[in-house]
Short mmCIF file of C-alpha atoms in Angstrom, two decimals:
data_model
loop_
_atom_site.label_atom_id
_atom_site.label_comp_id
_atom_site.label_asym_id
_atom_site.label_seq_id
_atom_site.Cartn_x
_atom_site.Cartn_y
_atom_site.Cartn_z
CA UNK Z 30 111.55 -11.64 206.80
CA UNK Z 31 115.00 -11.81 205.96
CA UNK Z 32 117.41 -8.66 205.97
CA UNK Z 33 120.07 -6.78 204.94
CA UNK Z 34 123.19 -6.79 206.96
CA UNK Z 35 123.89 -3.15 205.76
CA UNK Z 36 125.21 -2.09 209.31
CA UNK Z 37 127.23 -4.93 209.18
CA UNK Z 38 130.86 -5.89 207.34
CA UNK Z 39 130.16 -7.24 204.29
CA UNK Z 40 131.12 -10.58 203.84
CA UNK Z 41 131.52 -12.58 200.27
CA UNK Z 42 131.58 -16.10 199.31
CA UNK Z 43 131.99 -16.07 195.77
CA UNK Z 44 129.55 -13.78 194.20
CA UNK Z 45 127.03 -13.47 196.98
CA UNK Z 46 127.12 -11.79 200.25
CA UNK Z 47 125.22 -11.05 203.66
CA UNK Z 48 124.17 -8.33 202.10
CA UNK Z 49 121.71 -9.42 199.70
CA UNK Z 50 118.66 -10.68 200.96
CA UNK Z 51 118.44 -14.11 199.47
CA UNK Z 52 115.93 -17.11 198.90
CA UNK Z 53 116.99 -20.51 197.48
CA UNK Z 54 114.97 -23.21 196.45
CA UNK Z 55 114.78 -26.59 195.38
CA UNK Z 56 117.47 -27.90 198.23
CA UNK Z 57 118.52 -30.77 198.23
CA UNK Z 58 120.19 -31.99 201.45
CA UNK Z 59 120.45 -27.82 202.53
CA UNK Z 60 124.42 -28.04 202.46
CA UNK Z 61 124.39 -25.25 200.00
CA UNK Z 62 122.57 -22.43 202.31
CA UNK Z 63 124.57 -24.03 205.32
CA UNK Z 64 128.06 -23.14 203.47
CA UNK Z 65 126.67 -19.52 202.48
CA UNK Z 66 125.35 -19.15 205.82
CA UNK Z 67 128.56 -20.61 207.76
CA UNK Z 68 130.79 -17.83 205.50
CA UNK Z 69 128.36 -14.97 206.78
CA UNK Z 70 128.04 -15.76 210.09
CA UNK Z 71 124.83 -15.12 210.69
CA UNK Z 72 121.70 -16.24 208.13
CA UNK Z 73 119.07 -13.92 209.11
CA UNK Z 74 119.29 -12.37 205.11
CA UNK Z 75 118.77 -15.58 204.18
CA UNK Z 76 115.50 -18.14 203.03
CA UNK Z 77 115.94 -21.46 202.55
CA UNK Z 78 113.50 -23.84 201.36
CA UNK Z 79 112.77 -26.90 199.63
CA UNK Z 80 110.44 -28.83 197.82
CA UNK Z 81 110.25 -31.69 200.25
CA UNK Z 82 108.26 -31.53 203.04
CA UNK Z 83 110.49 -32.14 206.58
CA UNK Z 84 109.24 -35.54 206.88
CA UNK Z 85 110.40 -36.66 203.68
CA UNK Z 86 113.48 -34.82 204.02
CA UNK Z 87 114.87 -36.95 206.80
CA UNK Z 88 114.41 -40.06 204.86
CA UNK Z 89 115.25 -38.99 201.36
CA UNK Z 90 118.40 -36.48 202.63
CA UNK Z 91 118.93 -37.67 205.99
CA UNK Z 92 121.78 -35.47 205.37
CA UNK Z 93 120.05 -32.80 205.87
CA UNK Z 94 119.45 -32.49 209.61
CA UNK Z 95 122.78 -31.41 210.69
CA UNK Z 96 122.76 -28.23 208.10
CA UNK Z 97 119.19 -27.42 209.11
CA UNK Z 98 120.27 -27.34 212.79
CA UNK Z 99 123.37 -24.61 211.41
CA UNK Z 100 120.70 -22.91 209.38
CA UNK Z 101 118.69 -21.91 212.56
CA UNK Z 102 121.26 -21.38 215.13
CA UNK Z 103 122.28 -18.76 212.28
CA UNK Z 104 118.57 -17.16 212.34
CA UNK Z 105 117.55 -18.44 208.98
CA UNK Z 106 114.17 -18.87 208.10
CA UNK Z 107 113.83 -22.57 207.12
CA UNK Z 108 109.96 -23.43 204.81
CA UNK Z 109 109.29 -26.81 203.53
CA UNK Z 110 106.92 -27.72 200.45
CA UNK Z 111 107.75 -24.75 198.18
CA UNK Z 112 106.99 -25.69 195.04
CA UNK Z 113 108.16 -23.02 191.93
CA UNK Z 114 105.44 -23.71 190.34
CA UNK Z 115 103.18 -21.43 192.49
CA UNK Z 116 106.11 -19.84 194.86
CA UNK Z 117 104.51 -16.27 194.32
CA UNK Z 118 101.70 -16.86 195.89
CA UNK Z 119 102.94 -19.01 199.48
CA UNK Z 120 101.47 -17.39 202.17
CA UNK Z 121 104.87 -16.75 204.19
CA UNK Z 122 107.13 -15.63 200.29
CA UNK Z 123 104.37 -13.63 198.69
CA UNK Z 124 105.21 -10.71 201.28
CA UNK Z 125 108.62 -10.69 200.48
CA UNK Z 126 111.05 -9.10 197.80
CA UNK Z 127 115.01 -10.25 197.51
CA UNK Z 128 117.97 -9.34 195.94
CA UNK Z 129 118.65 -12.71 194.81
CA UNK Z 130 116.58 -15.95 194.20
CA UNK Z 131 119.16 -19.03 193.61
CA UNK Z 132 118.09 -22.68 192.15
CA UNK Z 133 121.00 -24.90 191.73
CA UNK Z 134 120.69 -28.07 189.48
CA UNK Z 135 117.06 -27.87 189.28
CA UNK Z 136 115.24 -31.46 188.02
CA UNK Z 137 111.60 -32.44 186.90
CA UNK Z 138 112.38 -35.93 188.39
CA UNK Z 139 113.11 -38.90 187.12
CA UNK Z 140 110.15 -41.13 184.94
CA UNK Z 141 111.29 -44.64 184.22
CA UNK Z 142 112.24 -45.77 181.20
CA UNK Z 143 112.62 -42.57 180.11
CA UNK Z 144 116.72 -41.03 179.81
CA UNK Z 145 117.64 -37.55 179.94
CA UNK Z 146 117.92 -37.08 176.30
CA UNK Z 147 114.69 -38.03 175.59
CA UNK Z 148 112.22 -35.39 174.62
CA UNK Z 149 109.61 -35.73 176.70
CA UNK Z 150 111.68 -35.48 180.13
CA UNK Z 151 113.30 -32.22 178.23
CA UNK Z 152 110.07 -30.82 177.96
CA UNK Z 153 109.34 -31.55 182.21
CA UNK Z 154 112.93 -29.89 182.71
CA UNK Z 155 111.91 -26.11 180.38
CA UNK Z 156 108.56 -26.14 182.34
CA UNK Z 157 110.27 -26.47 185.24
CA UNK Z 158 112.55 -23.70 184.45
CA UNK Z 159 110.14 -21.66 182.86
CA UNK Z 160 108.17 -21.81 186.45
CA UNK Z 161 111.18 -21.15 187.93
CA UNK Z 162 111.62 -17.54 186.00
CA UNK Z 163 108.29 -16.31 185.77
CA UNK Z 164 107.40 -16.35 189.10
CA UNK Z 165 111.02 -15.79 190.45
CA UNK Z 166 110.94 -12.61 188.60
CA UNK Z 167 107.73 -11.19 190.50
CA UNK Z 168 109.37 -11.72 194.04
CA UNK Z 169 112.46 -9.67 193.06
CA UNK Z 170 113.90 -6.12 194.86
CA UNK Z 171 114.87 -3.07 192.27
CA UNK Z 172 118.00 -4.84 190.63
CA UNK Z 173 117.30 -8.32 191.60
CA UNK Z 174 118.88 -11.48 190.47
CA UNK Z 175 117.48 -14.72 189.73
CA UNK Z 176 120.40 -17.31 189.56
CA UNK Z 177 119.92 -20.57 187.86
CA UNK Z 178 122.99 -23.39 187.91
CA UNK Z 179 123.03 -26.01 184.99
CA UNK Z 180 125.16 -28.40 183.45
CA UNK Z 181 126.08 -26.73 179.89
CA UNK Z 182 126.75 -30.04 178.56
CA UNK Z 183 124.41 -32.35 176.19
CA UNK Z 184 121.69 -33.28 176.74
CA UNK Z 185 121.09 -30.34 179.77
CA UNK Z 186 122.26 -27.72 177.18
CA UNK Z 187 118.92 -28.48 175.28
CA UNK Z 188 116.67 -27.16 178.36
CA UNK Z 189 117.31 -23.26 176.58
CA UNK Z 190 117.54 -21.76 179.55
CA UNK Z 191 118.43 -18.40 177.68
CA UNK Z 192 115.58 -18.86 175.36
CA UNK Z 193 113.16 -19.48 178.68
CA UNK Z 194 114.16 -16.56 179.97
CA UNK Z 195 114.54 -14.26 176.67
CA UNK Z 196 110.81 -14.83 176.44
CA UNK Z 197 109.70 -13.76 180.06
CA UNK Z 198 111.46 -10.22 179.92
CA UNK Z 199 114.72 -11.40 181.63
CA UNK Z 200 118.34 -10.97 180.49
CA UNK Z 201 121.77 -12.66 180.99
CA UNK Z 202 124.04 -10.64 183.32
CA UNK Z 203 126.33 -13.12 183.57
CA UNK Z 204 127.28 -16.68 182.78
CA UNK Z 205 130.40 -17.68 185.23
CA UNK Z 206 131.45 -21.23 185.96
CA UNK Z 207 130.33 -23.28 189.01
CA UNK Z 208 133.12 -24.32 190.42
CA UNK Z 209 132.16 -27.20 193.44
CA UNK Z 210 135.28 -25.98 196.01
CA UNK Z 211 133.75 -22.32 195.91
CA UNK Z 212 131.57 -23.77 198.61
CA UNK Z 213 132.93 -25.58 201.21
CA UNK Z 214 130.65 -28.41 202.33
CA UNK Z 215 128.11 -28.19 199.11
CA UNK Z 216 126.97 -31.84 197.96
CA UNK Z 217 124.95 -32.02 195.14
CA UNK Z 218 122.09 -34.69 195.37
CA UNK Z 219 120.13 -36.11 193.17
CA UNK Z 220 117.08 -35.97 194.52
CA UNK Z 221 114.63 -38.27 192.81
CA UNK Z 222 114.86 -42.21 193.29
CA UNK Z 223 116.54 -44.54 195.49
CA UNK Z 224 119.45 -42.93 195.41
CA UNK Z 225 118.01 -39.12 196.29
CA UNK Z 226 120.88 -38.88 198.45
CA UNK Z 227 124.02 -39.66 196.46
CA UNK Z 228 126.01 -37.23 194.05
CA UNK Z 229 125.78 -37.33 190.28
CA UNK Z 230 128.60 -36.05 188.43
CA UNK Z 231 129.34 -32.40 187.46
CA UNK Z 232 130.78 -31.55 184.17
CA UNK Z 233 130.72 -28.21 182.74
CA UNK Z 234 128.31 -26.46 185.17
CA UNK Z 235 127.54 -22.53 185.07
CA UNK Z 236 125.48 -20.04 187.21
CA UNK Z 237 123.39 -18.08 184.95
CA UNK Z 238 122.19 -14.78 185.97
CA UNK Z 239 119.14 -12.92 185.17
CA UNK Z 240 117.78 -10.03 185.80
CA UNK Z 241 114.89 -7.65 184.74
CA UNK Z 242 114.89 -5.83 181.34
CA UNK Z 243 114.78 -2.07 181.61
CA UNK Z 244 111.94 -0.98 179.51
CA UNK Z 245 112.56 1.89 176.76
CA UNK Z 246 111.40 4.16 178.93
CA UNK Z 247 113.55 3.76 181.71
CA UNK Z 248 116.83 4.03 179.05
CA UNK Z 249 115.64 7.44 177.77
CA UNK Z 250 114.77 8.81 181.53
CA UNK Z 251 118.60 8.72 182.52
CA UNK Z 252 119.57 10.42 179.02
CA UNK Z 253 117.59 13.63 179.58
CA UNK Z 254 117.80 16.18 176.82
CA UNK Z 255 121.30 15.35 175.92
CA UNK Z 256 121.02 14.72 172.49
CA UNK Z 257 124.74 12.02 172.41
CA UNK Z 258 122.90 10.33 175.41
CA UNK Z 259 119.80 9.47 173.64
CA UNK Z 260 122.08 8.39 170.50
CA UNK Z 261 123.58 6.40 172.84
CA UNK Z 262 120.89 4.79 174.14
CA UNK Z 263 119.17 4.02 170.52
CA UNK Z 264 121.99 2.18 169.77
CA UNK Z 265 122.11 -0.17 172.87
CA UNK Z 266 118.67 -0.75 172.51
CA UNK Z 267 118.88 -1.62 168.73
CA UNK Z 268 122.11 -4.09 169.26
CA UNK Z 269 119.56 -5.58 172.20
CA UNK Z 270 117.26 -6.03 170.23
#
């Protein structure tokens, strides 16, 4: 079970830390938990998983290997086959709560002959997402995060990642861009296809951040019996609203 480093100096690379007990998902070729585990030190906060099951993984991101061997010389626990669809409920996640669940770039895959802007494939991408937020929400701490990464551009703008997540009580914390040189040694890959292990091109990407709406009741219970708190906190809930 991964865990905080709170005895520990803290140590950032960009906005995350060995602090926060984090899972990510949907990895590609793992260079993205290597580089936040390489700027900690130490990965024993960390889970890092993928879709792919090991096998597949060293033919499809034969990449891969070398940051898998950093990842568990750094303690981090490593799971193959996690699918979002369902991620609540794996046997070794579903006892676990984090401070921050991260999916960068997700993809439904690629279905020949149809593009990216076609509707259909849109509709696979907002399933995926949804997925992705609903169940991501339930394996949260008090004050978790659940981080998504896009493209902003057309046609990935039309996955409504705000309207996904509007709809299954979460709200934007954030938006800040994804800048590629935050992370030293992160290669994107594309994951589907014969060419699952080259780049594709990143435009204007963003992290997204979401995180649990506090329920009415929870807004009046830090107000007390001041009468200007309670004002107060009418009015952010009606400009929420």
């Amino acid at each position: 079970m991964p865990q905080k480093n709170s005895d520990k100096k803290v140590k950032w690379i960009s906005h995350y830390t060995n602090n926060q007990r984090i899972l990510l998902v949907g990895e590609g070729d793992f260079s993205f938990s290597d580089c936040l585990a390489r700027a900690f030190g130490s990965a024993t906060n960390m889970v890092a998983s993928s879709l792919d099951s090991e096998r597949t993984l060293k033919t499809k991101h034969w990449t891969s290997q070398a940051h898998l061997q950093s990842l568990w010389s750094r303690g981090c626990l490593v799971l193959h086959g996690v699918n979002v669809h369902d991620m609540d409920r794996h046997p070794t996640l579903s006892q676990m709560k984090f401070d921050v669940i991260i999916f960068n770039f997700p993809h439904a895959g690629h279905y020949p002959p149809l593009c990216e802007q076609d509707t259909k494939l849109i509709e696979r991408h907002r399933k995926l997402l949804e997925a992705f937020l609903k169940n991501g929400r339930e394996m949260l701490g008090e004050g978790g995060e659940v981080h998504i990464t896009l493209r902003d551009d057309h046609p990935y703008n039309q996955w409504n990642v705000m309207g996904l997540a509007d709809k299954l009580g979460l709200v934007l914390k954030e938006k800040v861009e994804f800048l590629q040189q935050d992370f030293p040694g992160y290669h994107n890959k594309r994951g589907g296809g014969v060419k699952s292990n080259k780049k594709f091109p990143l435009k204007e990407c963003f992290t997204f951040k979401f995180c649990l709406a506090k329920s009415p009741a929870n807004q009046f219970s830090k107000v007390g019996n001041d009468p200007s708190g309670i004002v107060a906190a009418l009015d952010k809930l009606h400009f929420s609203s």
